[in-house]
Amino acid sequence: MPQPRKILSNLLWTPQGWVRQPLVEVAADGSVCVAGACSEPDRVAFAEFRPGVVVLDFPVDFRAAFESFRASPGLSLGEWLPRVVVPGRGVAVLISGLDCGSLRLTPQSRIERI
């Protein structure tokens, strides 16, 4: 059985709040094995760093959902995510290219499934 993919990032959004320096382990089938804070990210072997925000349970049609967020320029990511994420139903994504201070989209923002 292949080892899970280990992804370190800047932030993880959960319905309970933001997690800094998260480690997310993703199985070959795309399911999330582990997600949480990592106190020593420099010591995690065989991990890749992906700058941005990891969101679990994002809508399966993640590109369309992301485009609807682009159409709502007044909202920050923290305001918008509780409206679209349904725990236990969706996919893990990485949203990158955000304005770091406000967590709002920039022209460089993009989304990808992890």
Tab-separated table of N, CA and C in Angstrom:
chain	number	residue	atom	x	y	z
A	1	MET	N	0.850	-1.179	0.000
A	1	MET	CA	0.000	0.000	0.000
A	1	MET	C	0.895	1.241	0.000
A	2	PRO	N	0.636	2.211	-0.891
A	2	PRO	CA	1.467	3.415	-0.933
A	2	PRO	C	1.276	4.276	0.317
A	3	GLN	N	2.334	4.981	0.645
A	3	GLN	CA	2.293	5.889	1.791
A	3	GLN	C	1.411	7.094	1.461
A	4	PRO	N	0.734	7.654	2.456
A	4	PRO	CA	-0.063	8.852	2.188
A	4	PRO	C	0.835	10.025	1.786
A	5	ARG	N	0.296	10.888	0.983
A	5	ARG	CA	0.986	12.114	0.585
A	5	ARG	C	0.909	13.079	1.765
A	6	LYS	N	2.044	13.646	2.156
A	6	LYS	CA	2.095	14.576	3.285
A	6	LYS	C	2.229	15.994	2.750
A	7	ILE	N	1.280	16.837	3.125
A	7	ILE	CA	1.262	18.213	2.643
A	7	ILE	C	1.280	19.169	3.829
A	8	LEU	N	2.267	20.063	3.830
A	8	LEU	CA	2.353	21.142	4.816
A	8	LEU	C	1.887	22.413	4.123
A	9	SER	N	1.218	23.293	4.864
A	9	SER	CA	0.733	24.536	4.277
A	9	SER	C	0.749	25.644	5.308
A	10	ASN	N	0.280	26.838	4.892
A	10	ASN	CA	0.225	27.973	5.806
A	10	ASN	C	-0.935	27.858	6.785
A	11	LEU	N	-2.110	27.516	6.239
A	11	LEU	CA	-3.324	27.466	7.049
A	11	LEU	C	-4.214	26.310	6.614
A	12	LEU	N	-4.998	25.833	7.563
A	12	LEU	CA	-6.064	24.868	7.316
A	12	LEU	C	-7.329	25.500	7.869
A	13	TRP	N	-8.381	25.551	7.048
A	13	TRP	CA	-9.659	26.059	7.551
A	13	TRP	C	-10.520	24.887	7.971
A	14	THR	N	-11.092	24.985	9.168
A	14	THR	CA	-12.056	23.998	9.652
A	14	THR	C	-13.280	24.763	10.150
A	15	PRO	N	-14.422	24.111	10.275
A	15	PRO	CA	-15.595	24.800	10.827
A	15	PRO	C	-15.348	25.322	12.250
A	16	GLN	N	-14.373	24.747	12.949
A	16	GLN	CA	-14.049	25.200	14.304
A	16	GLN	C	-13.071	26.372	14.317
A	17	GLY	N	-12.458	26.679	13.183
A	17	GLY	CA	-11.527	27.801	13.117
A	17	GLY	C	-10.294	27.477	12.296
A	18	TRP	N	-9.354	28.400	12.321
A	18	TRP	CA	-8.121	28.291	11.546
A	18	TRP	C	-7.073	27.485	12.287
A	19	VAL	N	-6.316	26.689	11.543
A	19	VAL	CA	-5.194	25.924	12.101
A	19	VAL	C	-3.941	26.416	11.377
A	20	ARG	N	-2.962	26.881	12.140
A	20	ARG	CA	-1.698	27.349	11.563
A	20	ARG	C	-0.727	26.177	11.432
A	21	GLN	N	0.125	26.248	10.431
A	21	GLN	CA	1.128	25.225	10.154
A	21	GLN	C	0.519	23.822	10.129
A	22	PRO	N	-0.464	23.609	9.259
A	22	PRO	CA	-1.105	22.293	9.238
A	22	PRO	C	-0.288	21.249	8.478
A	23	LEU	N	-0.516	20.018	8.870
A	23	LEU	CA	-0.032	18.846	8.148
A	23	LEU	C	-1.271	18.058	7.762
A	24	VAL	N	-1.404	17.789	6.476
A	24	VAL	CA	-2.529	17.011	5.969
A	24	VAL	C	-1.951	15.804	5.244
A	25	GLU	N	-2.423	14.617	5.600
A	25	GLU	CA	-1.999	13.400	4.922
A	25	GLU	C	-3.159	12.900	4.074
A	26	VAL	N	-2.874	12.703	2.778
A	26	VAL	CA	-3.901	12.315	1.818
A	26	VAL	C	-3.544	10.951	1.231
A	27	ALA	N	-4.498	10.021	1.281
A	27	ALA	CA	-4.300	8.681	0.724
A	27	ALA	C	-4.361	8.742	-0.805
A	28	ALA	N	-3.935	7.670	-1.438
A	28	ALA	CA	-3.908	7.597	-2.897
A	28	ALA	C	-5.290	7.808	-3.513
A	29	ASP	N	-6.357	7.441	-2.806
A	29	ASP	CA	-7.719	7.617	-3.327
A	29	ASP	C	-8.270	9.022	-3.094
A	30	GLY	N	-7.456	9.906	-2.489
A	30	GLY	CA	-7.874	11.286	-2.244
A	30	GLY	C	-8.505	11.525	-0.890
A	31	SER	N	-8.698	10.470	-0.128
A	31	SER	CA	-9.289	10.650	1.202
A	31	SER	C	-8.237	11.192	2.168
A	32	VAL	N	-8.677	11.998	3.106
A	32	VAL	CA	-7.775	12.601	4.091
A	32	VAL	C	-7.626	11.643	5.261
A	33	CYS	N	-6.376	11.266	5.553
A	33	CYS	CA	-6.082	10.348	6.655
A	33	CYS	C	-5.918	11.115	7.966
A	34	VAL	N	-5.179	12.228	7.899
A	34	VAL	CA	-4.843	13.020	9.076
A	34	VAL	C	-4.852	14.489	8.670
A	35	ALA	N	-5.356	15.345	9.551
A	35	ALA	CA	-5.292	16.794	9.322
A	35	ALA	C	-5.228	17.475	10.679
A	36	GLY	N	-4.218	18.320	10.860
A	36	GLY	CA	-4.084	19.030	12.117
A	36	GLY	C	-2.834	19.879	12.141
A	37	ALA	N	-2.606	20.512	13.273
A	37	ALA	CA	-1.437	21.377	13.430
A	37	ALA	C	-0.167	20.544	13.521
A	38	CYS	N	0.917	21.110	13.029
A	38	CYS	CA	2.220	20.450	13.071
A	38	CYS	C	3.194	21.406	13.755
A	39	SER	N	3.623	21.058	14.944
A	39	SER	CA	4.477	21.964	15.717
A	39	SER	C	5.892	22.077	15.166
A	40	GLU	N	6.355	21.072	14.438
A	40	GLU	CA	7.710	21.103	13.886
A	40	GLU	C	7.691	20.703	12.405
A	41	PRO	N	7.183	21.588	11.539
A	41	PRO	CA	7.058	21.218	10.120
A	41	PRO	C	8.393	20.924	9.439
A	42	ASP	N	9.478	21.506	9.938
A	42	ASP	CA	10.792	21.251	9.335
A	42	ASP	C	11.276	19.830	9.558
A	43	ARG	N	10.663	19.123	10.469
A	43	ARG	CA	11.099	17.770	10.812
A	43	ARG	C	10.241	16.673	10.197
A	44	VAL	N	9.266	17.043	9.391
A	44	VAL	CA	8.395	16.040	8.776
A	44	VAL	C	9.075	15.495	7.521
A	45	ALA	N	9.356	14.214	7.554
A	45	ALA	CA	10.033	13.576	6.417
A	45	ALA	C	9.074	13.375	5.250
A	46	PHE	N	9.594	13.539	4.050
A	46	PHE	CA	8.869	13.272	2.809
A	46	PHE	C	7.576	14.077	2.692
A	47	ALA	N	7.626	15.338	3.129
A	47	ALA	CA	6.457	16.214	3.028
A	47	ALA	C	6.726	17.299	1.998
A	48	GLU	N	5.669	17.745	1.360
A	48	GLU	CA	5.790	18.854	0.410
A	48	GLU	C	5.107	20.074	1.012
A	49	PHE	N	5.716	21.243	0.824
A	49	PHE	CA	5.100	22.475	1.302
A	49	PHE	C	4.317	23.101	0.162
A	50	ARG	N	3.049	23.404	0.412
A	50	ARG	CA	2.176	24.035	-0.576
A	50	ARG	C	1.628	25.312	0.056
A	51	PRO	N	2.110	26.481	-0.385
A	51	PRO	CA	1.623	27.731	0.206
A	51	PRO	C	0.147	27.965	-0.090
A	52	GLY	N	-0.571	28.410	0.920
A	52	GLY	CA	-1.985	28.709	0.757
A	52	GLY	C	-2.805	28.189	1.912
A	53	VAL	N	-4.075	27.973	1.632
A	53	VAL	CA	-5.037	27.509	2.629
A	53	VAL	C	-5.607	26.174	2.182
A	54	VAL	N	-5.502	25.169	3.031
A	54	VAL	CA	-6.113	23.863	2.776
A	54	VAL	C	-7.529	23.894	3.347
A	55	VAL	N	-8.476	23.396	2.566
A	55	VAL	CA	-9.864	23.302	3.005
A	55	VAL	C	-10.334	21.880	2.750
A	56	LEU	N	-10.809	21.223	3.780
A	56	LEU	CA	-11.371	19.882	3.649
A	56	LEU	C	-12.866	20.004	3.390
A	57	ASP	N	-13.443	19.032	2.752
A	57	ASP	CA	-14.894	18.986	2.505
A	57	ASP	C	-15.400	20.154	1.676
A	58	PHE	N	-14.560	20.633	0.760
A	58	PHE	CA	-14.981	21.679	-0.173
A	58	PHE	C	-15.938	21.038	-1.170
A	59	PRO	N	-16.894	21.794	-1.726
A	59	PRO	CA	-17.833	21.178	-2.680
A	59	PRO	C	-17.114	20.403	-3.790
A	60	VAL	N	-17.673	19.273	-4.174
A	60	VAL	CA	-17.065	18.409	-5.179
A	60	VAL	C	-16.845	19.164	-6.491
A	61	ASP	N	-17.774	20.013	-6.862
A	61	ASP	CA	-17.613	20.845	-8.056
A	61	ASP	C	-16.818	22.091	-7.630
A	62	PHE	N	-15.569	21.856	-7.223
A	62	PHE	CA	-14.776	22.909	-6.574
A	62	PHE	C	-14.474	24.093	-7.477
A	63	ARG	N	-14.306	23.856	-8.772
A	63	ARG	CA	-14.013	24.983	-9.679
A	63	ARG	C	-15.214	25.927	-9.785
A	64	ALA	N	-16.405	25.386	-9.909
A	64	ALA	CA	-17.605	26.225	-9.985
A	64	ALA	C	-17.820	26.971	-8.669
A	65	ALA	N	-17.593	26.296	-7.549
A	65	ALA	CA	-17.740	26.956	-6.244
A	65	ALA	C	-16.734	28.094	-6.107
A	66	PHE	N	-15.516	27.856	-6.567
A	66	PHE	CA	-14.481	28.891	-6.493
A	66	PHE	C	-14.847	30.095	-7.364
A	67	GLU	N	-15.399	29.842	-8.531
A	67	GLU	CA	-15.818	30.948	-9.403
A	67	GLU	C	-16.951	31.741	-8.777
A	68	SER	N	-17.816	31.082	-8.013
A	68	SER	CA	-18.882	31.824	-7.321
A	68	SER	C	-18.276	32.710	-6.233
A	69	PHE	N	-17.180	32.269	-5.637
A	69	PHE	CA	-16.478	33.099	-4.651
A	69	PHE	C	-15.872	34.320	-5.341
A	70	ARG	N	-15.306	34.110	-6.520
A	70	ARG	CA	-14.766	35.246	-7.285
A	70	ARG	C	-15.852	36.281	-7.570
A	71	ALA	N	-17.076	35.818	-7.732
A	71	ALA	CA	-18.195	36.718	-8.012
A	71	ALA	C	-18.703	37.429	-6.760
A	72	SER	N	-18.122	37.107	-5.589
A	72	SER	CA	-18.505	37.736	-4.318
A	72	SER	C	-17.304	38.474	-3.739
A	73	PRO	N	-16.841	39.543	-4.398
A	73	PRO	CA	-15.578	40.181	-4.001
A	73	PRO	C	-15.574	40.809	-2.616
A	74	GLY	N	-16.716	41.030	-2.014
A	74	GLY	CA	-16.744	41.664	-0.698
A	74	GLY	C	-16.464	40.717	0.453
A	75	LEU	N	-16.423	39.424	0.194
A	75	LEU	CA	-16.263	38.442	1.270
A	75	LEU	C	-14.816	37.989	1.416
A	76	SER	N	-14.401	37.777	2.666
A	76	SER	CA	-13.108	37.139	2.906
A	76	SER	C	-13.327	35.633	2.872
A	77	LEU	N	-12.238	34.911	2.785
A	77	LEU	CA	-12.331	33.448	2.773
A	77	LEU	C	-13.016	32.937	4.037
A	78	GLY	N	-12.681	33.523	5.175
A	78	GLY	CA	-13.276	33.104	6.444
A	78	GLY	C	-14.770	33.348	6.525
A	79	GLU	N	-15.270	34.333	5.798
A	79	GLU	CA	-16.707	34.613	5.768
A	79	GLU	C	-17.433	33.694	4.787
A	80	TRP	N	-16.749	33.349	3.706
A	80	TRP	CA	-17.394	32.585	2.647
A	80	TRP	C	-17.414	31.080	2.909
A	81	LEU	N	-16.323	30.535	3.438
A	81	LEU	CA	-16.225	29.078	3.599
A	81	LEU	C	-17.349	28.467	4.430
A	82	PRO	N	-17.773	29.065	5.551
A	82	PRO	CA	-18.874	28.438	6.301
A	82	PRO	C	-20.168	28.310	5.500
A	83	ARG	N	-20.295	29.085	4.447
A	83	ARG	CA	-21.499	29.044	3.615
A	83	ARG	C	-21.493	27.884	2.620
A	84	VAL	N	-20.303	27.370	2.281
A	84	VAL	CA	-20.231	26.359	1.220
A	84	VAL	C	-19.697	25.001	1.671
A	85	VAL	N	-18.981	24.953	2.774
A	85	VAL	CA	-18.391	23.688	3.227
A	85	VAL	C	-19.403	22.923	4.069
A	86	VAL	N	-19.593	21.654	3.711
A	86	VAL	CA	-20.468	20.760	4.466
A	86	VAL	C	-19.582	19.637	5.004
A	87	PRO	N	-19.321	19.614	6.317
A	87	PRO	CA	-18.441	18.578	6.873
A	87	PRO	C	-18.875	17.170	6.473
A	88	GLY	N	-17.883	16.386	6.031
A	88	GLY	CA	-18.134	15.014	5.641
A	88	GLY	C	-18.581	14.829	4.206
A	89	ARG	N	-18.722	15.931	3.467
A	89	ARG	CA	-19.207	15.833	2.081
A	89	ARG	C	-18.403	16.781	1.207
A	90	GLY	N	-17.388	16.275	0.570
A	90	GLY	CA	-16.626	17.113	-0.344
A	90	GLY	C	-15.228	16.594	-0.565
A	91	VAL	N	-14.380	17.479	-1.090
A	91	VAL	CA	-13.006	17.115	-1.425
A	91	VAL	C	-12.042	18.083	-0.741
A	92	ALA	N	-10.783	17.661	-0.627
A	92	ALA	CA	-9.743	18.517	-0.063
A	92	ALA	C	-9.159	19.374	-1.181
A	93	VAL	N	-9.036	20.673	-0.918
A	93	VAL	CA	-8.483	21.591	-1.909
A	93	VAL	C	-7.429	22.490	-1.258
A	94	LEU	N	-6.639	23.103	-2.125
A	94	LEU	CA	-5.684	24.127	-1.709
A	94	LEU	C	-6.057	25.395	-2.463
A	95	ILE	N	-6.247	26.481	-1.720
A	95	ILE	CA	-6.513	27.785	-2.323
A	95	ILE	C	-5.260	28.618	-2.116
A	96	SER	N	-4.672	29.067	-3.201
A	96	SER	CA	-3.418	29.824	-3.120
A	96	SER	C	-3.575	31.180	-3.794
A	97	GLY	N	-2.582	32.036	-3.601
A	97	GLY	CA	-2.589	33.354	-4.217
A	97	GLY	C	-3.499	34.351	-3.533
A	98	LEU	N	-3.807	34.130	-2.261
A	98	LEU	CA	-4.662	35.042	-1.509
A	98	LEU	C	-3.867	36.229	-0.989
A	99	ASP	N	-4.555	37.324	-0.700
A	99	ASP	CA	-3.942	38.424	0.025
A	99	ASP	C	-3.751	37.935	1.461
A	100	CYS	N	-2.524	37.927	1.934
A	100	CYS	CA	-2.207	37.335	3.241
A	100	CYS	C	-2.886	38.046	4.408
A	101	GLY	N	-3.024	39.351	4.336
A	101	GLY	CA	-3.612	40.102	5.441
A	101	GLY	C	-5.108	39.937	5.564
A	102	SER	N	-5.804	39.990	4.440
A	102	SER	CA	-7.273	39.966	4.473
A	102	SER	C	-7.877	38.610	4.108
A	103	LEU	N	-7.067	37.703	3.584
A	103	LEU	CA	-7.537	36.407	3.071
A	103	LEU	C	-8.639	36.594	2.036
A	104	ARG	N	-8.425	37.578	1.176
A	104	ARG	CA	-9.320	37.820	0.040
A	104	ARG	C	-8.607	37.398	-1.239
A	105	LEU	N	-9.386	37.131	-2.262
A	105	LEU	CA	-8.817	36.727	-3.540
A	105	LEU	C	-8.029	37.858	-4.184
A	106	THR	N	-7.035	37.472	-4.956
A	106	THR	CA	-6.278	38.387	-5.798
A	106	THR	C	-6.412	37.869	-7.231
A	107	PRO	N	-5.950	38.624	-8.209
A	107	PRO	CA	-6.006	38.102	-9.583
A	107	PRO	C	-5.194	36.808	-9.761
A	108	GLN	N	-4.232	36.557	-8.872
A	108	GLN	CA	-3.391	35.361	-8.970
A	108	GLN	C	-3.979	34.152	-8.217
A	109	SER	N	-5.092	34.331	-7.546
A	109	SER	CA	-5.670	33.251	-6.749
A	109	SER	C	-6.092	32.084	-7.637
A	110	ARG	N	-5.907	30.873	-7.092
A	110	ARG	CA	-6.326	29.678	-7.820
A	110	ARG	C	-6.682	28.599	-6.819
A	111	ILE	N	-7.331	27.557	-7.320
A	111	ILE	CA	-7.745	26.436	-6.486
A	111	ILE	C	-7.305	25.146	-7.173
A	112	GLU	N	-6.944	24.164	-6.374
A	112	GLU	CA	-6.619	22.841	-6.920
A	112	GLU	C	-7.016	21.785	-5.910
A	113	ARG	N	-7.375	20.644	-6.429
A	113	ARG	CA	-7.699	19.512	-5.567
A	113	ARG	C	-6.405	18.874	-5.106
A	114	ILE	N	-6.371	18.463	-3.836
A	114	ILE	CA	-5.176	17.776	-3.336
A	114	ILE	C	-5.495	16.352	-2.961
